[in-house]
Amino acid sequence: TFGLCDGLITQKGKAMRDRVLKVLDAYHKTRTMIHALERANASKKGVLAVCANIRRDLGRLVPPNFPELYDLERLTHLPRYLKAMQLRAERGANDPAKDQSSAAQVEAYSEALHHMTAELFPQASQDKRQALEDYRWMIEEFRVSLFAQELKTPFPISSKRLEKKRKDIERMV
């Protein structure tokens, strides 16, 4: 059984390494694109605002300790979220006003998540904690649906579904 255990650890370690490398590659491509857009549009405040917004989201999604934060399943989705940020940057550079409108839709849910998380009691149920985690990833999928529809989401997502989930969470203990 010891050899079997070693093989499993090695297999999981390789899977983790492979996923982390894919995230790092997508992260690098996204940062490079944002930097290029900022240089090419140094005098365009709308484009710079789009880039700043994406940089903030990038830092939140992929902090330095991201391999410690996410399980293998979640790591699988990060490159798609990062690709969505790249597409958003490209499109946002061409139409900053449209980007700002879509970003405002997402921001309302992000703020709700922030408030619910900040107000979470230490004795809150595990169900509520899991619901907040699920809500966080629903918001990420909502970003994909708004900024990069062609990347698809693994489940249907909409403002209506996010609002329902928010209300469900608020009723939880």
mmCIF file of C-alpha atoms in Angstrom:
data_model
loop_
_atom_site.group_PDB
_atom_site.id
_atom_site.type_symbol
_atom_site.label_atom_id
_atom_site.label_comp_id
_atom_site.label_asym_id
_atom_site.label_seq_id
_atom_site.Cartn_x
_atom_site.Cartn_y
_atom_site.Cartn_z
ATOM 1 C CA THR A 1 0.000 0.000 0.000
ATOM 2 C CA PHE A 2 2.922 2.330 0.571
ATOM 3 C CA GLY A 3 3.879 2.249 -3.124
ATOM 4 C CA LEU A 4 0.281 2.946 -4.107
ATOM 5 C CA CYS A 5 0.215 5.947 -1.789
ATOM 6 C CA ASP A 6 3.482 7.283 -3.249
ATOM 7 C CA GLY A 7 2.088 6.897 -6.764
ATOM 8 C CA LEU A 8 -1.064 8.787 -5.846
ATOM 9 C CA ILE A 9 0.896 11.614 -4.249
ATOM 10 C CA THR A 10 3.149 11.833 -7.295
ATOM 11 C CA GLN A 11 0.136 11.808 -9.631
ATOM 12 C CA LYS A 12 -1.662 14.547 -7.667
ATOM 13 C CA GLY A 13 1.538 16.573 -7.447
ATOM 14 C CA LYS A 14 1.994 16.423 -11.209
ATOM 15 C CA ALA A 15 -1.626 17.379 -11.786
ATOM 16 C CA MET A 16 -1.222 20.346 -9.438
ATOM 17 C CA ARG A 17 2.035 21.394 -11.136
ATOM 18 C CA ASP A 18 0.470 21.159 -14.603
ATOM 19 C CA ARG A 19 -2.525 23.246 -13.611
ATOM 20 C CA VAL A 20 -0.416 25.846 -11.826
ATOM 21 C CA LEU A 21 1.810 26.161 -14.912
ATOM 22 C CA LYS A 22 -1.259 26.690 -17.118
ATOM 23 C CA VAL A 23 -2.487 29.400 -14.756
ATOM 24 C CA LEU A 24 0.920 31.092 -14.728
ATOM 25 C CA ASP A 25 1.069 31.017 -18.536
ATOM 26 C CA ALA A 26 -2.408 32.542 -18.845
ATOM 27 C CA TYR A 27 -1.556 35.082 -16.139
ATOM 28 C CA HIS A 28 1.586 36.126 -18.023
ATOM 29 C CA LYS A 29 -0.330 36.502 -21.301
ATOM 30 C CA THR A 30 -3.008 38.592 -19.590
ATOM 31 C CA ARG A 31 -0.512 40.900 -17.853
ATOM 32 C CA THR A 32 1.485 41.285 -21.074
ATOM 33 C CA MET A 33 -1.646 42.248 -22.992
ATOM 34 C CA ILE A 34 -2.728 44.762 -20.375
ATOM 35 C CA HIS A 35 0.740 46.307 -20.323
ATOM 36 C CA ALA A 36 0.776 46.595 -24.140
ATOM 37 C CA LEU A 37 -2.672 48.213 -24.142
ATOM 38 C CA GLU A 38 -1.605 50.696 -21.472
ATOM 39 C CA ARG A 39 1.513 51.655 -23.465
ATOM 40 C CA ALA A 40 -0.419 51.969 -26.732
ATOM 41 C CA ASN A 41 -3.188 54.020 -25.133
ATOM 42 C CA ALA A 42 -1.253 56.094 -22.596
ATOM 43 C CA SER A 43 -3.370 59.193 -23.269
ATOM 44 C CA LYS A 44 -6.781 57.477 -23.317
ATOM 45 C CA LYS A 45 -8.284 57.611 -19.834
ATOM 46 C CA GLY A 46 -11.127 55.226 -20.699
ATOM 47 C CA VAL A 47 -8.758 52.500 -21.859
ATOM 48 C CA LEU A 48 -6.469 53.038 -18.870
ATOM 49 C CA ALA A 49 -9.482 52.713 -16.554
ATOM 50 C CA VAL A 50 -10.434 49.399 -18.187
ATOM 51 C CA CYS A 51 -6.863 48.152 -17.758
ATOM 52 C CA ALA A 52 -6.741 49.278 -14.114
ATOM 53 C CA ASN A 53 -10.011 47.466 -13.411
ATOM 54 C CA ILE A 54 -8.713 44.274 -15.009
ATOM 55 C CA ARG A 55 -5.411 44.550 -13.111
ATOM 56 C CA ARG A 56 -7.364 44.745 -9.854
ATOM 57 C CA ASP A 57 -9.416 41.681 -10.812
ATOM 58 C CA LEU A 58 -6.256 39.857 -11.872
ATOM 59 C CA GLY A 59 -4.596 40.479 -8.520
ATOM 60 C CA ARG A 60 -7.686 39.325 -6.666
ATOM 61 C CA LEU A 61 -8.103 36.167 -8.754
ATOM 62 C CA VAL A 62 -4.441 35.148 -8.877
ATOM 63 C CA PRO A 63 -2.675 36.380 -5.740
ATOM 64 C CA PRO A 64 0.908 35.233 -5.097
ATOM 65 C CA ASN A 65 -0.309 32.318 -2.957
ATOM 66 C CA PHE A 66 -2.978 31.116 -5.414
ATOM 67 C CA PRO A 67 -1.765 27.451 -5.443
ATOM 68 C CA GLU A 68 -2.497 27.304 -1.700
ATOM 69 C CA LEU A 69 -5.959 28.829 -2.114
ATOM 70 C CA TYR A 70 -7.448 26.697 -4.848
ATOM 71 C CA ASP A 71 -8.027 22.990 -5.247
ATOM 72 C CA LEU A 72 -7.318 21.137 -8.501
ATOM 73 C CA GLU A 73 -10.861 21.635 -9.777
ATOM 74 C CA ARG A 74 -10.755 25.400 -9.262
ATOM 75 C CA LEU A 75 -7.298 25.682 -10.824
ATOM 76 C CA THR A 76 -8.754 24.112 -13.960
ATOM 77 C CA HIS A 77 -11.073 27.108 -14.417
ATOM 78 C CA LEU A 78 -8.539 29.890 -13.791
ATOM 79 C CA PRO A 79 -7.015 29.903 -17.313
ATOM 80 C CA ARG A 80 -10.507 30.412 -18.776
ATOM 81 C CA TYR A 81 -11.139 33.326 -16.404
ATOM 82 C CA LEU A 82 -7.790 34.796 -17.411
ATOM 83 C CA LYS A 83 -8.571 34.352 -21.114
ATOM 84 C CA ALA A 84 -11.851 36.170 -20.476
ATOM 85 C CA MET A 85 -9.833 39.040 -18.981
ATOM 86 C CA GLN A 86 -7.676 39.148 -22.125
ATOM 87 C CA LEU A 87 -10.756 39.320 -24.338
ATOM 88 C CA ARG A 88 -12.255 41.945 -22.062
ATOM 89 C CA ALA A 89 -9.084 44.039 -22.337
ATOM 90 C CA GLU A 90 -9.107 43.856 -26.141
ATOM 91 C CA ARG A 91 -12.776 44.742 -26.383
ATOM 92 C CA GLY A 92 -12.616 47.299 -23.612
ATOM 93 C CA ALA A 93 -9.838 49.154 -25.418
ATOM 94 C CA ASN A 94 -12.180 49.499 -28.412
ATOM 95 C CA ASP A 95 -15.270 50.453 -26.393
ATOM 96 C CA PRO A 96 -14.450 51.593 -22.846
ATOM 97 C CA ALA A 97 -18.006 52.838 -22.239
ATOM 98 C CA LYS A 98 -19.510 49.411 -22.941
ATOM 99 C CA ASP A 99 -16.893 47.797 -20.696
ATOM 100 C CA GLN A 100 -17.725 50.221 -17.903
ATOM 101 C CA SER A 101 -21.422 49.383 -18.200
ATOM 102 C CA SER A 102 -20.777 45.637 -18.003
ATOM 103 C CA ALA A 103 -18.275 46.100 -15.168
ATOM 104 C CA ALA A 104 -20.917 48.001 -13.176
ATOM 105 C CA GLN A 105 -23.241 44.980 -13.411
ATOM 106 C CA VAL A 106 -20.558 42.720 -11.965
ATOM 107 C CA GLU A 107 -19.534 45.241 -9.319
ATOM 108 C CA ALA A 108 -22.969 45.197 -7.709
ATOM 109 C CA TYR A 109 -22.628 41.461 -7.031
ATOM 110 C CA SER A 110 -18.991 41.762 -5.979
ATOM 111 C CA GLU A 111 -19.962 44.412 -3.443
ATOM 112 C CA ALA A 112 -22.775 42.204 -2.134
ATOM 113 C CA LEU A 113 -20.291 39.345 -1.727
ATOM 114 C CA HIS A 114 -17.843 41.633 0.074
ATOM 115 C CA HIS A 115 -20.527 42.835 2.506
ATOM 116 C CA MET A 116 -21.874 39.358 3.189
ATOM 117 C CA THR A 117 -18.361 38.038 3.784
ATOM 118 C CA ALA A 118 -17.429 40.969 6.037
ATOM 119 C CA GLU A 119 -20.591 40.467 8.103
ATOM 120 C CA LEU A 120 -20.146 36.711 8.402
ATOM 121 C CA PHE A 121 -20.257 35.631 12.027
ATOM 122 C CA PRO A 122 -17.538 33.239 13.255
ATOM 123 C CA GLN A 123 -20.286 30.767 14.186
ATOM 124 C CA ALA A 124 -21.894 30.902 10.726
ATOM 125 C CA SER A 125 -22.842 27.501 9.365
ATOM 126 C CA GLN A 126 -20.619 25.590 6.980
ATOM 127 C CA ASP A 127 -23.522 25.679 4.511
ATOM 128 C CA LYS A 128 -23.478 29.475 4.515
ATOM 129 C CA ARG A 129 -19.698 29.554 4.086
ATOM 130 C CA GLN A 130 -19.979 27.161 1.138
ATOM 131 C CA ALA A 131 -22.821 29.219 -0.347
ATOM 132 C CA LEU A 132 -20.618 32.328 -0.210
ATOM 133 C CA GLU A 133 -17.809 30.434 -1.926
ATOM 134 C CA ASP A 134 -20.240 29.239 -4.604
ATOM 135 C CA TYR A 135 -21.505 32.810 -5.030
ATOM 136 C CA ARG A 136 -17.946 34.028 -5.561
ATOM 137 C CA TRP A 137 -17.453 31.601 -8.434
ATOM 138 C CA MET A 138 -20.875 32.395 -9.862
ATOM 139 C CA ILE A 139 -19.678 36.008 -10.106
ATOM 140 C CA GLU A 140 -16.560 34.865 -11.982
ATOM 141 C CA GLU A 141 -18.748 32.931 -14.398
ATOM 142 C CA PHE A 142 -20.968 36.004 -14.779
ATOM 143 C CA ARG A 143 -17.854 37.960 -15.813
ATOM 144 C CA VAL A 144 -17.151 35.334 -18.479
ATOM 145 C CA SER A 145 -20.745 35.555 -19.712
ATOM 146 C CA LEU A 146 -20.554 39.358 -20.002
ATOM 147 C CA PHE A 147 -17.042 39.847 -21.357
ATOM 148 C CA ALA A 148 -16.231 36.633 -23.241
ATOM 149 C CA GLN A 149 -19.410 34.712 -24.021
ATOM 150 C CA GLU A 150 -17.612 32.471 -26.506
ATOM 151 C CA LEU A 151 -15.623 30.878 -23.650
ATOM 152 C CA LYS A 152 -18.845 29.442 -22.246
ATOM 153 C CA THR A 153 -19.732 28.826 -18.622
ATOM 154 C CA PRO A 154 -20.086 25.353 -17.062
ATOM 155 C CA PHE A 155 -23.590 26.254 -15.844
ATOM 156 C CA PRO A 156 -26.235 28.825 -16.754
ATOM 157 C CA ILE A 157 -25.592 32.197 -15.110
ATOM 158 C CA SER A 158 -27.500 35.472 -15.105
ATOM 159 C CA SER A 159 -28.298 38.487 -12.958
ATOM 160 C CA LYS A 160 -31.499 36.756 -11.917
ATOM 161 C CA ARG A 161 -29.618 33.649 -10.703
ATOM 162 C CA LEU A 162 -27.074 35.772 -8.839
ATOM 163 C CA GLU A 163 -29.824 37.764 -7.164
ATOM 164 C CA LYS A 164 -31.625 34.594 -6.105
ATOM 165 C CA LYS A 165 -28.403 33.145 -4.666
ATOM 166 C CA ARG A 166 -27.705 36.393 -2.784
ATOM 167 C CA LYS A 167 -31.168 36.322 -1.216
ATOM 168 C CA ASP A 168 -30.761 32.641 -0.307
ATOM 169 C CA ILE A 169 -27.444 33.401 1.412
ATOM 170 C CA GLU A 170 -28.896 36.313 3.343
ATOM 171 C CA ARG A 171 -31.564 33.997 4.791
ATOM 172 C CA MET A 172 -28.974 31.457 5.958
ATOM 173 C CA VAL A 173 -27.585 31.243 9.495
#
